[in-house]
Short mmCIF file of C-alpha atoms (C1' of nucleotides) in Angstrom, two decimals:
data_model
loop_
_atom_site.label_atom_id
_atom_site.label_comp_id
_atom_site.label_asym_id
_atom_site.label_seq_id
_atom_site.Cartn_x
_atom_site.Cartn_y
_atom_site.Cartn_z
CA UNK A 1 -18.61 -62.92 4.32
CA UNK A 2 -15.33 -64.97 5.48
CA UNK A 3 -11.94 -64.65 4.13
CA UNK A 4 -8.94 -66.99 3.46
CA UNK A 5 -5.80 -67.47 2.40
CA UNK A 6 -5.20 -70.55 -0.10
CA UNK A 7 -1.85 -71.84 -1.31
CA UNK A 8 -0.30 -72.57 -4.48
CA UNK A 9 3.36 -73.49 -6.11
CA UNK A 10 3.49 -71.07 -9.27
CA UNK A 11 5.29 -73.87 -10.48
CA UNK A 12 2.24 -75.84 -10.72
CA UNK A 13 -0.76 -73.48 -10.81
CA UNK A 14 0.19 -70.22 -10.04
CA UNK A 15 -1.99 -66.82 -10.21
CA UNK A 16 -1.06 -66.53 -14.16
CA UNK A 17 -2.59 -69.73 -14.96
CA UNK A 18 -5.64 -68.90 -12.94
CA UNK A 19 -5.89 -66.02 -15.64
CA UNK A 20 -5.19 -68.18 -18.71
CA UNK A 21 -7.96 -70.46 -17.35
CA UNK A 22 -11.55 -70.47 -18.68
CA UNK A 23 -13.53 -68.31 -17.43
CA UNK A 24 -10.68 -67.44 -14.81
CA UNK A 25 -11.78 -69.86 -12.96
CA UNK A 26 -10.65 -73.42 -11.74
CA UNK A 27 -11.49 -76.18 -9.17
CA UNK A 28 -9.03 -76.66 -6.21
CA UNK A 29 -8.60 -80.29 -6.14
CA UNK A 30 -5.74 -81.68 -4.47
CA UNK A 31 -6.40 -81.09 -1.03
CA UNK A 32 -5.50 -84.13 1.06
CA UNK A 33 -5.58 -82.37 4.72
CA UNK A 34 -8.37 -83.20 7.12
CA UNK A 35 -8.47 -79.41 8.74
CA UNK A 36 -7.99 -77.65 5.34
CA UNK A 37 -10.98 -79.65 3.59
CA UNK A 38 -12.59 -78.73 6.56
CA UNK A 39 -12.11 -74.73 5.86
CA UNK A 40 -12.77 -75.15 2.44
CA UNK A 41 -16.06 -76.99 3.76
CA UNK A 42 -17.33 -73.87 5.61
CA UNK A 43 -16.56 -71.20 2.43
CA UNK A 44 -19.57 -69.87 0.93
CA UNK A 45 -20.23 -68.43 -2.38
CA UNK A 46 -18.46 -65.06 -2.35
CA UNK A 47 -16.14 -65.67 0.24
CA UNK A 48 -12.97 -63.96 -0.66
CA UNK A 49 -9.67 -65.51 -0.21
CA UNK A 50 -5.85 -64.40 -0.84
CA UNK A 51 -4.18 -65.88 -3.52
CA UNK A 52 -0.74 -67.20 -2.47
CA UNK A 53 2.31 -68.43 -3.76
CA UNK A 54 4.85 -70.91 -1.90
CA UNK A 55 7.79 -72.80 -2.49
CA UNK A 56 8.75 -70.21 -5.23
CA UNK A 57 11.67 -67.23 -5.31
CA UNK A 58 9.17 -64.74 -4.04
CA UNK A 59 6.62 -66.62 -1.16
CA UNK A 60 4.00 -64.40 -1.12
CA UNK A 61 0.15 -63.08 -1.82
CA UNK A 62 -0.32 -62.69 -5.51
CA UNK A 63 -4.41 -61.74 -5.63
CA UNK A 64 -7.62 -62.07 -4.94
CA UNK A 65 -10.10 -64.86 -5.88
CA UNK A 66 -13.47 -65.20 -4.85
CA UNK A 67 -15.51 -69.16 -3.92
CA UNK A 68 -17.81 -69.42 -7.18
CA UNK A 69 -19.05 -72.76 -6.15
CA UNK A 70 -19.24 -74.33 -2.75
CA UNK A 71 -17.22 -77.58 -1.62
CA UNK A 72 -18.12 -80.76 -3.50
CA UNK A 73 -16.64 -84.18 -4.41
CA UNK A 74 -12.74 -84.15 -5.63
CA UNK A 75 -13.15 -86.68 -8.18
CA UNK A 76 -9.29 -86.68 -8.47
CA UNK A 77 -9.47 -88.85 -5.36
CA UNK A 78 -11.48 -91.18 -7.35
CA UNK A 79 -9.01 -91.98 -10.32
CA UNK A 80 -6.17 -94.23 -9.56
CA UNK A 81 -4.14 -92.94 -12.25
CA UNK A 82 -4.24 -89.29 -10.68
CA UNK A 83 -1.39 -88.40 -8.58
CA UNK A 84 -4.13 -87.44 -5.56
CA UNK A 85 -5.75 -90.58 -5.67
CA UNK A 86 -6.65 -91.83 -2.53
CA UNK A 87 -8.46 -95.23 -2.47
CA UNK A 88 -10.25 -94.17 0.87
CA UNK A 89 -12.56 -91.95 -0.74
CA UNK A 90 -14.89 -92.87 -3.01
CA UNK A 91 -18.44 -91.28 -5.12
CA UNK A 92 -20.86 -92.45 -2.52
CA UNK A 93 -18.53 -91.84 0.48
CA UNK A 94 -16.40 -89.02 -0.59
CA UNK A 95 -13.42 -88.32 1.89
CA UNK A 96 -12.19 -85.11 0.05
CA UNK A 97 -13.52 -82.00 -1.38
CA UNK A 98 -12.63 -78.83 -3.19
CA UNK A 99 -14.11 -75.80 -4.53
CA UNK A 100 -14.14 -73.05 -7.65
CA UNK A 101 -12.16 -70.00 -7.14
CA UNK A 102 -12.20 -67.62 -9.43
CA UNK A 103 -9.79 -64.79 -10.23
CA UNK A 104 -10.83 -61.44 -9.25
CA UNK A 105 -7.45 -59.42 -8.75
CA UNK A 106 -3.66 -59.90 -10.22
CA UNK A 107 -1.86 -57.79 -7.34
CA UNK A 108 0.74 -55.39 -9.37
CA UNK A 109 3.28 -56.88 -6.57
CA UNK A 110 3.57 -59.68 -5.29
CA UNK A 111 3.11 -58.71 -1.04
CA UNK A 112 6.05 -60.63 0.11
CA UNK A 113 6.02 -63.15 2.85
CA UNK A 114 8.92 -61.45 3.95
CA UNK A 115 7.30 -57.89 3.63
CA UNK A 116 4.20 -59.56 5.75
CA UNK A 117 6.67 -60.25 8.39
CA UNK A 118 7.94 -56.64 8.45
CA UNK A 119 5.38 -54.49 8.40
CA UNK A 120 2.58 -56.77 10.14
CA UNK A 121 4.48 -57.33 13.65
CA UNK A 122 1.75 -55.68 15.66
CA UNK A 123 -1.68 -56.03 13.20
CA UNK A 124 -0.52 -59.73 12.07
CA UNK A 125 0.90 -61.12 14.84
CA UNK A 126 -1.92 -63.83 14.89
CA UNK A 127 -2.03 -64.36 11.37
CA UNK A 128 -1.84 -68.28 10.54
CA UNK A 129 0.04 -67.66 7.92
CA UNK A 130 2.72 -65.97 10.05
CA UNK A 131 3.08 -68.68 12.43
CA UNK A 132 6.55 -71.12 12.63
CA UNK A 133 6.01 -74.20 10.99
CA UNK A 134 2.50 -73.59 9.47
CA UNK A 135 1.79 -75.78 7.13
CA UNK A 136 -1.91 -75.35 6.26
CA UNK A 137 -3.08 -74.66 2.50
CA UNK A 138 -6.45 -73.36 3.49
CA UNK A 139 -6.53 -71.03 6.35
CA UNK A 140 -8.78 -68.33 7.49
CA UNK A 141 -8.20 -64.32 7.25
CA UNK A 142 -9.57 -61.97 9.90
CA UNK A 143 -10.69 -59.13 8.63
CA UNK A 144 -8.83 -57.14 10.28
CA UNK A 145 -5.69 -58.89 8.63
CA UNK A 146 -7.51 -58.95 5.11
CA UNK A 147 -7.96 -54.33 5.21
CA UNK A 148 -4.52 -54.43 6.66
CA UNK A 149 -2.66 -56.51 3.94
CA UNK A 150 -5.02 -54.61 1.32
CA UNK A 151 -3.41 -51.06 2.49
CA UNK A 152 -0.25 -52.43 1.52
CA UNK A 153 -0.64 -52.16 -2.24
"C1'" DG B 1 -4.45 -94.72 23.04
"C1'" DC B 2 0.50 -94.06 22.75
"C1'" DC B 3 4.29 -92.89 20.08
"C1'" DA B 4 8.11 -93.98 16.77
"C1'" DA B 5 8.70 -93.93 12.05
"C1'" DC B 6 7.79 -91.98 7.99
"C1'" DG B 7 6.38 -88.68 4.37
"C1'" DT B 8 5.42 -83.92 3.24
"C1'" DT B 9 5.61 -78.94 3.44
"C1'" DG B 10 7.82 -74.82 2.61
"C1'" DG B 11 11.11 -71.13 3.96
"C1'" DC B 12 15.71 -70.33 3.58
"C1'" DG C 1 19.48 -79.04 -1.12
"C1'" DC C 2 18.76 -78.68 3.84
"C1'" DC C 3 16.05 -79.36 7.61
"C1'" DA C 4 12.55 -77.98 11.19
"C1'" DA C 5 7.92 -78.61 11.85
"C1'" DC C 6 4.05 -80.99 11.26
"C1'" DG C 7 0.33 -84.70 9.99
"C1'" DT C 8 -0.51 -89.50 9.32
"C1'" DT C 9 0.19 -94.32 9.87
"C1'" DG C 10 0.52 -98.54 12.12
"C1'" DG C 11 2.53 -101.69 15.64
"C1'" DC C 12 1.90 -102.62 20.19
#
DNA sequence: GCCAACGTTGGC
DNA sequence: GCCAACGTTGGC
């Protein structure tokens, strides 16, 4: 089993909407980013993947949610009305992909970027996440990193 | 194939 | 709101 780390703005969809949703559960669409559609390519059901929220007062992991379906078609891609439309891809040659995620832990805390930073100098020093100027949505956890961040709580 | 210009991300 | 860092685009 792999892990991950996938962003979201709370603003938008944020770990409280994930638990509002049906079932818990909702499709990550959106993803216009050759190397993250390529992570979310290689998740398998059951992967496990960190919950995260950016561009928010507190940056930081929220939860857990687990892949509950494997990468198909983003079909927002398809719909010119759809702010992720992207006339490049299309049903028969589909450029983009997501996947279902669904909710398996609300963290009582929120583990702080900041706190990430702190505490994970030595044990996350290669942690994508961590690195200046990272901009990936979709990047993969060691699992090393994944125990370590999980002792924080 | 290079690279300048542009748009986006995301912490601060 | 600022701006550094990064990915993508398109002219050449």
């Amino acid at each position: 089993m792999n892990h991950w780390l996938m962003k979201t703005e709370p603003a938008t969809f944020g770990i409280d909407d994930l638990a509002r949703a049906r079932n818990h559960t909702t499709a990550w669409d959106g993803v216009r980013n050759f190397q993250a559609r390529n992570y979310m390519r290689e998740m398998r059901l059951g992967d496990l993947a960190f919950f995260y929220h950016s561009s928010c007062d507190v940056p930081g992991i929220a939860g857990i949610v687990s892949i509950t379906r494997e990468a198909y078609p983003d079909h927002t891609a398809f719909d010119s009305e759809d702010p992720h439309f992207d006339e490049k891809s299309s049903p028969a040659n589909p450029r983009w992909f997501m996947v279902d995620v669904k909710l398996v832990t609300k963290f009582d805390r929120v583990i702080a970027l900041e706190e990430l930073r702190r505490y994970g100098q030595d044990k996350l020093k290669n942690m994508v996440i961590l690195k200046r100027g990272n901009r990936l949505s979709i990047t993969p956890v060691s699992r090393a990193e994944w125990n370590f961040i999980n002792s924080l709580l």
